[in-house]
XYZ file of C-alpha atoms in Angstrom:
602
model
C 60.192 -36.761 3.619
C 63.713 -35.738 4.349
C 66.999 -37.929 4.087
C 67.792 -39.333 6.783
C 71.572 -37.718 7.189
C 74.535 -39.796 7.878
C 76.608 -38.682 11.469
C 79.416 -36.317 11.647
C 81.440 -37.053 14.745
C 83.430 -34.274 16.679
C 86.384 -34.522 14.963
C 85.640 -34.509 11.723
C 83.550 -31.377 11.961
C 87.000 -29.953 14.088
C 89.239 -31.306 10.795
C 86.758 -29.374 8.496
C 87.033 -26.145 9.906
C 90.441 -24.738 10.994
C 88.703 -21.687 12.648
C 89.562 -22.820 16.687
C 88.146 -19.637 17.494
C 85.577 -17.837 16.361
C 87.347 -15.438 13.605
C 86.894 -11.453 13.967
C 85.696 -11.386 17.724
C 88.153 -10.080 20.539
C 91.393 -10.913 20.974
C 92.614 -11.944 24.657
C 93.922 -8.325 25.213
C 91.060 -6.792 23.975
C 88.577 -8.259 26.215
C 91.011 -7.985 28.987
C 91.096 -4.387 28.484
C 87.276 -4.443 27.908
C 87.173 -5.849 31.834
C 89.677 -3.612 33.680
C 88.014 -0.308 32.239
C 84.251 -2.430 33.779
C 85.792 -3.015 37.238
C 87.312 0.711 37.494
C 84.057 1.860 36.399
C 82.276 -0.272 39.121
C 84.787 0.298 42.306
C 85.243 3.688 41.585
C 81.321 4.389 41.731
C 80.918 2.281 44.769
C 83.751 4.287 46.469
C 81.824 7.417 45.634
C 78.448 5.657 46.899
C 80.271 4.477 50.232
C 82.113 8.090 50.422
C 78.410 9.778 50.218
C 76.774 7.398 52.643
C 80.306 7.730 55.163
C 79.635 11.162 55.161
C 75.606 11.294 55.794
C 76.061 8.170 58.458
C 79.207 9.701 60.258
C 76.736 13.097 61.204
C 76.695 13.158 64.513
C 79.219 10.376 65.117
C 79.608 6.804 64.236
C 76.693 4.456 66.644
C 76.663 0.367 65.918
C 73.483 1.350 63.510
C 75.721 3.529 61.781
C 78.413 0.800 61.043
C 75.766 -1.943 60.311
C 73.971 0.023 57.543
C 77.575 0.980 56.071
C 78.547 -3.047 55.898
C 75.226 -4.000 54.657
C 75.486 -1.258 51.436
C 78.659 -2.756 50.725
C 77.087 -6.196 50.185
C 73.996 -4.777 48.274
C 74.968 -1.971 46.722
C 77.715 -4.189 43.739
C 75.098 -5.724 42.485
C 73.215 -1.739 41.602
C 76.076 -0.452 40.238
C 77.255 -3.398 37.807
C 73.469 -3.061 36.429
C 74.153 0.542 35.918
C 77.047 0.289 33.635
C 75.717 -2.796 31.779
C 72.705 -0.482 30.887
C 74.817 2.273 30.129
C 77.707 0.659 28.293
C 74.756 -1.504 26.450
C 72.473 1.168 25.213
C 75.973 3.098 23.940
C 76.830 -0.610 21.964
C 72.920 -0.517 20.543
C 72.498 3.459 19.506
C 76.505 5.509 20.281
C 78.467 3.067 17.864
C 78.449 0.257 15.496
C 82.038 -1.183 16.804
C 80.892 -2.600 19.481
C 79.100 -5.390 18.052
C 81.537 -7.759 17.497
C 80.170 -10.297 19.702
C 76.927 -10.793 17.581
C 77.924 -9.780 14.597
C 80.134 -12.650 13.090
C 77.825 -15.375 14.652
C 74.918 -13.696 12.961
C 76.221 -13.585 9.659
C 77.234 -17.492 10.213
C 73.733 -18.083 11.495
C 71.768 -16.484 8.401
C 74.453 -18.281 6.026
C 72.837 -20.560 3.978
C 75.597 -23.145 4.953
C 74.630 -27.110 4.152
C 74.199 -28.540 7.807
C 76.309 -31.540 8.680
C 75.833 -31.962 12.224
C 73.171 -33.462 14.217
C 71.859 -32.113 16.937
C 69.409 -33.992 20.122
C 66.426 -31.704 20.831
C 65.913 -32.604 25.240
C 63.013 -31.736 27.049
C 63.483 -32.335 30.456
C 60.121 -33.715 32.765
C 59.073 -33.995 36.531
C 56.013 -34.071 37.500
C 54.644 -31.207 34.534
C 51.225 -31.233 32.431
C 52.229 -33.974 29.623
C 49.349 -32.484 27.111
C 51.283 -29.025 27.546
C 55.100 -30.369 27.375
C 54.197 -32.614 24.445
C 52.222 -30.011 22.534
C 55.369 -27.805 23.012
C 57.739 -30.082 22.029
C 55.408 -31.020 19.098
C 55.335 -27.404 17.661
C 59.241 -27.024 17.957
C 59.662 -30.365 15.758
C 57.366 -28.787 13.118
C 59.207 -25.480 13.202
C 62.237 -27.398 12.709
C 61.127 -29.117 9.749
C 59.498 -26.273 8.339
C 63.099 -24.706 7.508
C 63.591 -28.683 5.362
C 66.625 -29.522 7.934
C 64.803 -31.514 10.284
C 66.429 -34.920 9.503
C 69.757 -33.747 11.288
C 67.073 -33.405 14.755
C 66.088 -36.167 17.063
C 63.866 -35.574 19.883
C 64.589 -36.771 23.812
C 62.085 -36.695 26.372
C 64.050 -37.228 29.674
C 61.494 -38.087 32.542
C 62.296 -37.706 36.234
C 58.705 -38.025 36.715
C 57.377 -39.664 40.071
C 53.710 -39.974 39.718
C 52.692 -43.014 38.507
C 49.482 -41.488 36.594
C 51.239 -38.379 34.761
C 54.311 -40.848 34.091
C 51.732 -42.612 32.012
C 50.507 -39.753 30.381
C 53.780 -39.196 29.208
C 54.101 -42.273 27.797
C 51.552 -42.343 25.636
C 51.633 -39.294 24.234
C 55.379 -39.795 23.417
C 54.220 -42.841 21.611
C 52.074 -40.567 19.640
C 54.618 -38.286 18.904
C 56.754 -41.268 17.576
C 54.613 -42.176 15.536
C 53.662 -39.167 14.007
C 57.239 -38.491 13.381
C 57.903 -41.666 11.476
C 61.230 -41.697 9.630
C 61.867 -38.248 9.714
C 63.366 -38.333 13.250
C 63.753 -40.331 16.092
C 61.617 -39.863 19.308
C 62.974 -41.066 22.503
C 61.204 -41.240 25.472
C 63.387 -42.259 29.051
C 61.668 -42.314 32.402
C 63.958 -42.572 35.422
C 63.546 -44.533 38.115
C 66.460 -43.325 40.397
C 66.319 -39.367 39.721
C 69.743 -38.364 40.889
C 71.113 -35.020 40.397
C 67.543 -33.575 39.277
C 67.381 -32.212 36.192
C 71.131 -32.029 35.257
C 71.685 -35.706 36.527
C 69.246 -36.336 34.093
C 71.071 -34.483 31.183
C 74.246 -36.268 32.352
C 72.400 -39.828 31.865
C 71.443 -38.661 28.368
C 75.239 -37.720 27.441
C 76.481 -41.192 29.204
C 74.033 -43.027 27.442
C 72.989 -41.398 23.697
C 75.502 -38.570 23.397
C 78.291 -40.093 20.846
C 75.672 -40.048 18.217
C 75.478 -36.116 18.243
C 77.324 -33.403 18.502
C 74.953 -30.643 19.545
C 72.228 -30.936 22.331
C 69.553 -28.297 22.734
C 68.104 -28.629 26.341
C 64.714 -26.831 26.541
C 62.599 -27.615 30.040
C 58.623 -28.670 29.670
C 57.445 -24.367 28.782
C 60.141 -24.134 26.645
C 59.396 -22.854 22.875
C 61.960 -22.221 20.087
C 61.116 -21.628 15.853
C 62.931 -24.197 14.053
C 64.671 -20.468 12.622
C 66.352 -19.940 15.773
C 67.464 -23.596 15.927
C 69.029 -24.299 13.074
C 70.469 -20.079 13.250
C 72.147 -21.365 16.220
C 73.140 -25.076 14.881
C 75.109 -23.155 11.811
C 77.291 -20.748 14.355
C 78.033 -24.111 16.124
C 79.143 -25.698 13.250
C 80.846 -22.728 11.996
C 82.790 -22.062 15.326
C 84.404 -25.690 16.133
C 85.280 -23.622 19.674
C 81.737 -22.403 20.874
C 80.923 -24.883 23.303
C 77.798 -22.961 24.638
C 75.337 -20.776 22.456
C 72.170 -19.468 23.668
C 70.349 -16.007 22.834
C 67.837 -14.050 24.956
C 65.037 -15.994 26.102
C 61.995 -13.940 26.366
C 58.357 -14.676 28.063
C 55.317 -15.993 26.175
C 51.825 -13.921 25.664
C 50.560 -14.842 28.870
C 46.689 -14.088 30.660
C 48.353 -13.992 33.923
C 48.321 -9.668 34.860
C 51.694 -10.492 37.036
C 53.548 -12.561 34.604
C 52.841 -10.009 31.810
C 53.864 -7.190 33.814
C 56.737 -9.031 35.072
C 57.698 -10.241 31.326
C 57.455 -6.624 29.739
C 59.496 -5.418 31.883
C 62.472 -8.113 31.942
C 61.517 -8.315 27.854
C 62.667 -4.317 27.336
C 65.227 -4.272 29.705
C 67.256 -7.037 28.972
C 68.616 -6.217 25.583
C 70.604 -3.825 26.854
C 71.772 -5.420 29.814
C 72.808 -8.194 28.184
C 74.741 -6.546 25.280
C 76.615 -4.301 28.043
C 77.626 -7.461 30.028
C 78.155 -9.471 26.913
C 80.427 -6.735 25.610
C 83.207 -7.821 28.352
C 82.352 -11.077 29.659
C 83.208 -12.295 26.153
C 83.999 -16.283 26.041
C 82.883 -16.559 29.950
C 78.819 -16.270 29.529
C 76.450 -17.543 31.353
C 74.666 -20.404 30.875
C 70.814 -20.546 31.303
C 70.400 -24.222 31.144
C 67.790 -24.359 28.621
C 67.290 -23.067 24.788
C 70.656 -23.083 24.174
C 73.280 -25.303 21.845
C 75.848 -27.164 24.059
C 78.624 -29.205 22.198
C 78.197 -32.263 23.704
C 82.055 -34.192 23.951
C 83.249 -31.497 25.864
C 80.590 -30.914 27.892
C 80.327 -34.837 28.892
C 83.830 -35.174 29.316
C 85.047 -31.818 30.951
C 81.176 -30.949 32.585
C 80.993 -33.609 35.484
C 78.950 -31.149 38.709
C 80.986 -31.731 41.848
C 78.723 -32.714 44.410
C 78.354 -30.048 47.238
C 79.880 -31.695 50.723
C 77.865 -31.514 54.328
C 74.144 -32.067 54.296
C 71.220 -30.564 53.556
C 69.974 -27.900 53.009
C 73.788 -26.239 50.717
C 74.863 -30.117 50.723
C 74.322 -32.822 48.288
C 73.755 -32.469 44.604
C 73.684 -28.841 42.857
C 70.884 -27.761 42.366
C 71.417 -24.052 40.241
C 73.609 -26.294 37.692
C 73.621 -24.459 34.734
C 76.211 -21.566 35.675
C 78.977 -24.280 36.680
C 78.811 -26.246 33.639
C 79.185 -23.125 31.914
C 82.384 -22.566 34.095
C 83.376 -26.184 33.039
C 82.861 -25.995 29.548
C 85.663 -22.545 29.491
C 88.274 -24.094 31.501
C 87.792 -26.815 29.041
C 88.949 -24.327 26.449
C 85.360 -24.262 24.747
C 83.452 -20.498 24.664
C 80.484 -19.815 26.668
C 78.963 -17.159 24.385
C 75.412 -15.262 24.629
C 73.604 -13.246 21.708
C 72.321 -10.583 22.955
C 69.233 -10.471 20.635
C 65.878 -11.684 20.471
C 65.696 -14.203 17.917
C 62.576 -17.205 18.200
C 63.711 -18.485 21.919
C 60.998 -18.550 24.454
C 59.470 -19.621 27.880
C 56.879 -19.201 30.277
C 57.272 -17.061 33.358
C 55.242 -17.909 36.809
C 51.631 -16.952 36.930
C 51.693 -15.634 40.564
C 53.741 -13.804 42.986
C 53.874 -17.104 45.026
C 54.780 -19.158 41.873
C 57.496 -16.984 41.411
C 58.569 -16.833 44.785
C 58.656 -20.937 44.622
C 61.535 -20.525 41.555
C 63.722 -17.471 43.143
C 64.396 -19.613 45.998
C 65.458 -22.846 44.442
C 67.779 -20.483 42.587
C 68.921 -18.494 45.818
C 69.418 -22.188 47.385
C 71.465 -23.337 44.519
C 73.777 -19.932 43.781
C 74.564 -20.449 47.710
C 75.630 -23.852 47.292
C 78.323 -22.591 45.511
C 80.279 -20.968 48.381
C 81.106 -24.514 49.137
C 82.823 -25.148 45.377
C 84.531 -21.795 44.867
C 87.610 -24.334 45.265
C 87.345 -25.898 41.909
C 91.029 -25.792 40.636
C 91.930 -24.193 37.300
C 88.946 -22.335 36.293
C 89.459 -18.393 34.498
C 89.495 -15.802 36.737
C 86.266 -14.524 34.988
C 84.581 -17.904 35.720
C 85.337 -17.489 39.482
C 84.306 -14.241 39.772
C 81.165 -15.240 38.073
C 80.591 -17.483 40.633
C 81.089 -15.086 43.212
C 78.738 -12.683 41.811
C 75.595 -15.284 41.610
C 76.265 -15.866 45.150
C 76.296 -11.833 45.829
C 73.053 -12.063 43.672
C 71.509 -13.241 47.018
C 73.718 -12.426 49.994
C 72.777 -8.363 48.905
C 69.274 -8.768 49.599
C 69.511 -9.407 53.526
C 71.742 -6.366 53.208
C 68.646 -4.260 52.037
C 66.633 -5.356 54.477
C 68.796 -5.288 57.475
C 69.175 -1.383 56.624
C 65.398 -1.076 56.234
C 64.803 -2.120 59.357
C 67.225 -0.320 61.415
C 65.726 2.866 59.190
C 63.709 3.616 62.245
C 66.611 3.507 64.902
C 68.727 5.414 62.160
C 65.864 8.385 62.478
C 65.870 7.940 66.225
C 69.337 8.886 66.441
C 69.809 11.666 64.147
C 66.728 13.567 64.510
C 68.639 15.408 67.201
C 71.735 16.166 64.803
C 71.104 19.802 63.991
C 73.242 20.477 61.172
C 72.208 16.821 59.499
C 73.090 16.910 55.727
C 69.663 15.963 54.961
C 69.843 17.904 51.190
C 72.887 15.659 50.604
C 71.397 12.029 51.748
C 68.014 12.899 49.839
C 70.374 13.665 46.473
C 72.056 10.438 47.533
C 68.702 8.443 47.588
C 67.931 9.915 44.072
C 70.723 8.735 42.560
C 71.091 5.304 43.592
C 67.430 4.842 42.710
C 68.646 6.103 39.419
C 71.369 3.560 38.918
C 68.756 0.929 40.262
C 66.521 1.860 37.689
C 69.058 2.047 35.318
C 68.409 -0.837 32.913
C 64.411 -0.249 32.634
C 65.570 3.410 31.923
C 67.985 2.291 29.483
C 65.023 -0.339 28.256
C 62.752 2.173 27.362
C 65.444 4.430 25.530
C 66.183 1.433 23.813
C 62.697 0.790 22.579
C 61.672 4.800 22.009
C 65.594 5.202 20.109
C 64.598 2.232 17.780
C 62.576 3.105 14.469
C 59.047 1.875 14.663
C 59.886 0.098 18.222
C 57.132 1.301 19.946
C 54.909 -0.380 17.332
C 56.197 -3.668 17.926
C 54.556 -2.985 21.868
C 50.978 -1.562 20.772
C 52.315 2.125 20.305
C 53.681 4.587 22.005
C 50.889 5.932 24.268
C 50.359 2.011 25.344
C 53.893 1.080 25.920
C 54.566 4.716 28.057
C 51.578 3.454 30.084
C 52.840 -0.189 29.941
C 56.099 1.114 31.308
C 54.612 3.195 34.331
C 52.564 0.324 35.557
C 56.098 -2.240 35.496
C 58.588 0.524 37.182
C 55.628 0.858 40.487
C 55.132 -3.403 39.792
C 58.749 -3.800 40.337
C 59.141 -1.470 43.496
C 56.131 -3.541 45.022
C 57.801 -6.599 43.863
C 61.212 -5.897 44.620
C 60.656 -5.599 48.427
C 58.249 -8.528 48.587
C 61.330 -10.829 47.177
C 64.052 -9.231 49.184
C 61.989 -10.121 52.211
C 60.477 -13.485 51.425
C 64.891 -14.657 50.403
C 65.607 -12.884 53.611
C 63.624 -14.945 55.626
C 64.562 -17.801 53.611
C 68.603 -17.405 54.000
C 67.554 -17.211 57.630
C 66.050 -20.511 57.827
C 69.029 -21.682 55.860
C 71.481 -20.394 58.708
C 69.560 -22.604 60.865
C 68.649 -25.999 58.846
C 64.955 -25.123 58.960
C 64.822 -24.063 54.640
C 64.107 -26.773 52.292
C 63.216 -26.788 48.896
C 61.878 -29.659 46.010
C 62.592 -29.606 42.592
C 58.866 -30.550 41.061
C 56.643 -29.577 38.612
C 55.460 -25.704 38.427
C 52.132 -23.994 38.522
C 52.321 -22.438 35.089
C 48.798 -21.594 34.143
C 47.119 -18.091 35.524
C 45.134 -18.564 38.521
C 43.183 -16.596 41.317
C 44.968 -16.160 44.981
C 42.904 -16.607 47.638
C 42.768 -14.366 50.942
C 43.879 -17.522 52.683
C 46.497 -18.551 50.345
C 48.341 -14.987 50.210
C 47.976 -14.484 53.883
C 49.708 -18.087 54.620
C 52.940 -17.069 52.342
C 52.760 -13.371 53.272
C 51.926 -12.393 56.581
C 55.654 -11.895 57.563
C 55.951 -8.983 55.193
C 52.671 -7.520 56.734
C 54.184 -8.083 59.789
C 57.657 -5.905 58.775
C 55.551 -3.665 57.087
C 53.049 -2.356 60.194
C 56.786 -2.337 62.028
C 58.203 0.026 59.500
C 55.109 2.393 58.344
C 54.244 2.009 62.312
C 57.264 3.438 63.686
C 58.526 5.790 60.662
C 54.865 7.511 61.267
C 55.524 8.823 64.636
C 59.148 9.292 64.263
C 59.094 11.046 60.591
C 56.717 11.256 58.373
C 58.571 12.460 55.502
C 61.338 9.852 55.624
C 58.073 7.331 55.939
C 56.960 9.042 52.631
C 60.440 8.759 50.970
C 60.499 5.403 51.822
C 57.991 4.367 49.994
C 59.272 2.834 46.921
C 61.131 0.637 49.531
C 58.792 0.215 51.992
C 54.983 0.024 50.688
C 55.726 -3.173 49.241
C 55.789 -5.179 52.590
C 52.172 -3.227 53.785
C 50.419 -4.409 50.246
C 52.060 -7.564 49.717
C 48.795 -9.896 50.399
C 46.469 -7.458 48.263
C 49.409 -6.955 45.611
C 49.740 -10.839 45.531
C 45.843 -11.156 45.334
C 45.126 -8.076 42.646
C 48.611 -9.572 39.940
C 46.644 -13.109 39.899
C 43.237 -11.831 39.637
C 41.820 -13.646 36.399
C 39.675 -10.275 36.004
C 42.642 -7.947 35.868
C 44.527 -10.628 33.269
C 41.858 -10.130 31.157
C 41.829 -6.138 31.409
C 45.127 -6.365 30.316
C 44.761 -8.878 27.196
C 41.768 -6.767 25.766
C 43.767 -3.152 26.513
C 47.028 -4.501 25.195
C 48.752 -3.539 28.972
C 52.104 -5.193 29.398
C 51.951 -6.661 26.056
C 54.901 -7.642 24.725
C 55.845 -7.993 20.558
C 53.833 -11.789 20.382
C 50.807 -10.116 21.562
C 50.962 -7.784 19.153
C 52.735 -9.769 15.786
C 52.679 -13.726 16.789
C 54.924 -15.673 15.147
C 53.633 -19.349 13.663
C 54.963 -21.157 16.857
C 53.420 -18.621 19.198
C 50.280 -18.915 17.466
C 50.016 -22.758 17.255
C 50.263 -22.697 21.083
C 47.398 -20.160 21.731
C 45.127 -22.373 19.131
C 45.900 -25.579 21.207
C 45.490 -23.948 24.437
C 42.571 -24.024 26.864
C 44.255 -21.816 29.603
């Protein structure tokens, strides 16, 4: 049984350790430097891309189709070309050099030390409405992790319920009970239902910090599919003790095995591509991170006192509490001089990605809803200029996708108007298509270098012939995907325009499950609608842009089969057994990974 640890507070673990920044990472002018050369980079590659579409629109002369298109690449085409250079800049940090890994490096080295611990940290997982068996089981294997590394008397456990269903809230109950119990002196296990479940889930946080939060000074929010080793946890408790000045710590948090064909697919290909990504972007963002609201350490004084979410004025649907959180407390935390940092590694953090197209459809807009909400507090006063702009950019994340589809369906007019153009730079507009596509596909491209550059990397995915084969299947998954979303947020910022969108905040579908005809049809008929527009008039107008279009286009025609075919139990299977779209846990599980799979009926 471990000894039960007396508290450290806050400042007496800021007395200890003189360090108010974390030693041997970038100085102010470095990073500043870091983020001019990033935005030259991205404006002057946009000015090319706007040059080269100016000069294939302008054939012919400028029409109001013309102009439109030009406006609506503006809006989508930032988003592209920052993705490009965080790929590129990324895979030069991971194979070109080893000086560009001072934002990992220091932590890690604080994170493997075998330093005593002397801070205690609250372990949260946050309810509404979810499976109780599956939360609790979760939350059981994380406590055993924990105390597997002979630490886990500086961990309690939290279960914060916002829970509205009288049966499931009693489900909880009891099996929190049971976890108590189980736990006996080793830790303390908390459960807290609420009755008045303001501000959703980070209302909910908030109540915890009001009400429990001088007793710690670390929190580790996970949600009810969230898995961490105890590894990871106490990896990450160290660099927070270490680094009195971190006020925000997560690293990458990657998908779960899964028997779900469209969450494996989806997973593999956000699992490869998002090392690099996220050491490019990491490389200059520095001390302004993100924040991804759940396995991650938050220092909990400054985040109670300096963290408070404005509420969002006018009514519903932008009005009233916010509901993508996360990315403004991280905002708060840096202008309250604390570091927002992410390590860009994989290192024991996971979570469960939606079954279904539909499923995932239901989470993209709740965040496209909440990044919106924040063109209503850009006016915060005294955050960094990198927090503002970071703001901006989530809200980008969503206003560019509109864009695409506004110039996808004037494509049609567009070919009306210049077939008649006889000396129409058509060589030069098809090289143009080819490279943007390039840049889109940049971080998959820079993925799979990653993964085929790395000594025995391809192993860790089933081998090289499987993860080649993997890779094909995610790049024509994400085309098909990719216009589905654009035009299921497009019609959804529509109905926002109007005060026709709304959105809950419940519990998810996350178990694989079929699609019927009827159920696809009823959230995808739109896009079949678009899509016989498109392929309808691009086939008697030209057939070869209709064929060029096609990574673009085909998407909206197969949406309700796509949908169908990704949830098919039959095709999750195929994959298991072949290994498709498996990521490293299929392969190698880990202990946590496999106590879930032996506990789990799915």
């Amino acid at each position: 049984m471990n000894q039960r640890p007396a508290p450290t507070t806050f400042q007496a673990a800021a007395q200890e350790d003189t360090r108010l920044t974390p030693a041997g990472l970038q100085s102010f002018s470095t990073l500043l430097a870091r983020r001019w050369l990033v935005a030259a980079l991205n404006l002057v590659t946009l000015a090319g891309l706007l040059y080269g579409l100016a000069r294939v629109l302008s054939a012919g002369g400028w029409s109001l189709a013309d102009i439109a298109i030009f406006i609506a690449f503006l809006f989508g085409a930032p988003w592209t070309v920052l993705g490009f250079w965080n790929a590129v800049i990324g895979l030069w940090l991971l194979h070109g050099t080893e000086d560009g890994l001072d934002q990992v490096a220091p932590f890690a080295a604080a994170g493997e030390a075998k330093t005593p611990l002397t801070i205690r940290t609250a372990v949260l997982m946050t309810l509404r409405n979810e499976d109780p068996a599956r939360a609790f089981a979760r939350l059981r294997i994380v406590k055993e992790s924990v105390n597997a590394t002979g630490e886990g008397g500086w961990f309690d456990y939290f279960v914060l319920s916002d829970t509205n269903d009288s049966e499931v809230a009693a489900r909880e109950e009891a099996l929190a009970a049971e976890l108590s119990r189980d736990a006996g002196e080793d830790c303390t296990v908390v459960y807290r239902r609420r009755s008045d479940n303001a501000g959703y889930k980070a209302g909910n946080v908030r109540d915890f910090c009001e009400r429990w939060g001088d007793r710690y000074e670390l929190m580790l929010p996970l949600d009810a599919d969230s898995v961490m080793s105890g590894r990871a946890i106490l990896a990450l408790a160290r660099m927070m003790q270490a680094y009195p000045k971190l006020g925000i710590l997560q690293s990458l948090v990657v998908g779960m095995p899964s028997k779900s064909a469209f969450a494996r697919i989806f997973q593999f290909g956000m699992r490869h591509g998002m090392r690099p990504y996220t050491m490019g972007s990491a490389w200059w963002i520095g001390d302004c991170g993100p924040f991804w609201g759940h396995n991650a350490m938050v220092r909990i004084a400054p985040f109670r006192d300096h963290c408070h979410l404005p509420t969002v004025p006018g009514g519903p649907p932008l009005g009233g509490p916010i509901m993508s959180h996360d990315q403004v407390e991280a905002t708060l935390m840096r202008r309250a001089g604390y570091e927002v940092r992410v390590l860009p590694v994989e290192a024991g953090s996971w979570e469960e990605n939606p079954p279904t197209m539909l499923e995932f459809a239901r989470r993209d807009l709740r965040w496209c809803l909440g990044n919106l909400q924040y063109l209503k507090i850009m006016d915060i006063p005294d955050l960094k200029a990198m927090s503002r702009f970071q703001l901006a950019w989530a809200i980008l994340m969503f206003i560019g996708l509109p864009a695409w589809t506004l110039m996808i369906a004037l494509l049609p007019l567009k070919v009306l108007e210049d077939r008649a153009i006889a000396d129409y730079p058509a060589g030069f507009a098809a090289f143009l298509y080819v490279l943007f596509f390039a840049m889109y596909l940049s971080p998959k491209l820079a993925g799979f270098a990653d993964i085929l550059l790395t000594k025995d990397g391809t192993k860790r995915y089933g081998g090289t012939l499987r993860f080649v084969v993997s890779s094909l299947i995610e790049v024509v998954f994400a085309f098909l995907q990719g216009a589905v979303s654009t035009f299921r947020t497009t019609l959804f910022m529509i109905g926002l325009a109007f005060g026709k969108a709304k959105i809950g905040w419940n519990g998810q579908a996350r178990d694989a499950h079929a699609l019927s005809f009827a159920t696809a049809f009823a959230g995808l008929w739109p896009h079949l609608l678009f899509g016989i527009y498109i392929f309808g008039t691009l086939a008697v107008l030209s057939p070869a842009v209709l064929v060029w279009s096609l990574p673009l286009t085909a998407g909206y025609l197969l949406a309700i089969p796509f949908a169908m075919l990704t949830a098919a139990p039959a095709l999750g299977a195929l994959f298991v057994r072949s290994g498709l779209c498996g990521i490293p846990e299929d392969f190698d599980p880990p202990a946590e990974i496999v106590a879930i799979q032996g506990g789990d009926t799915r």
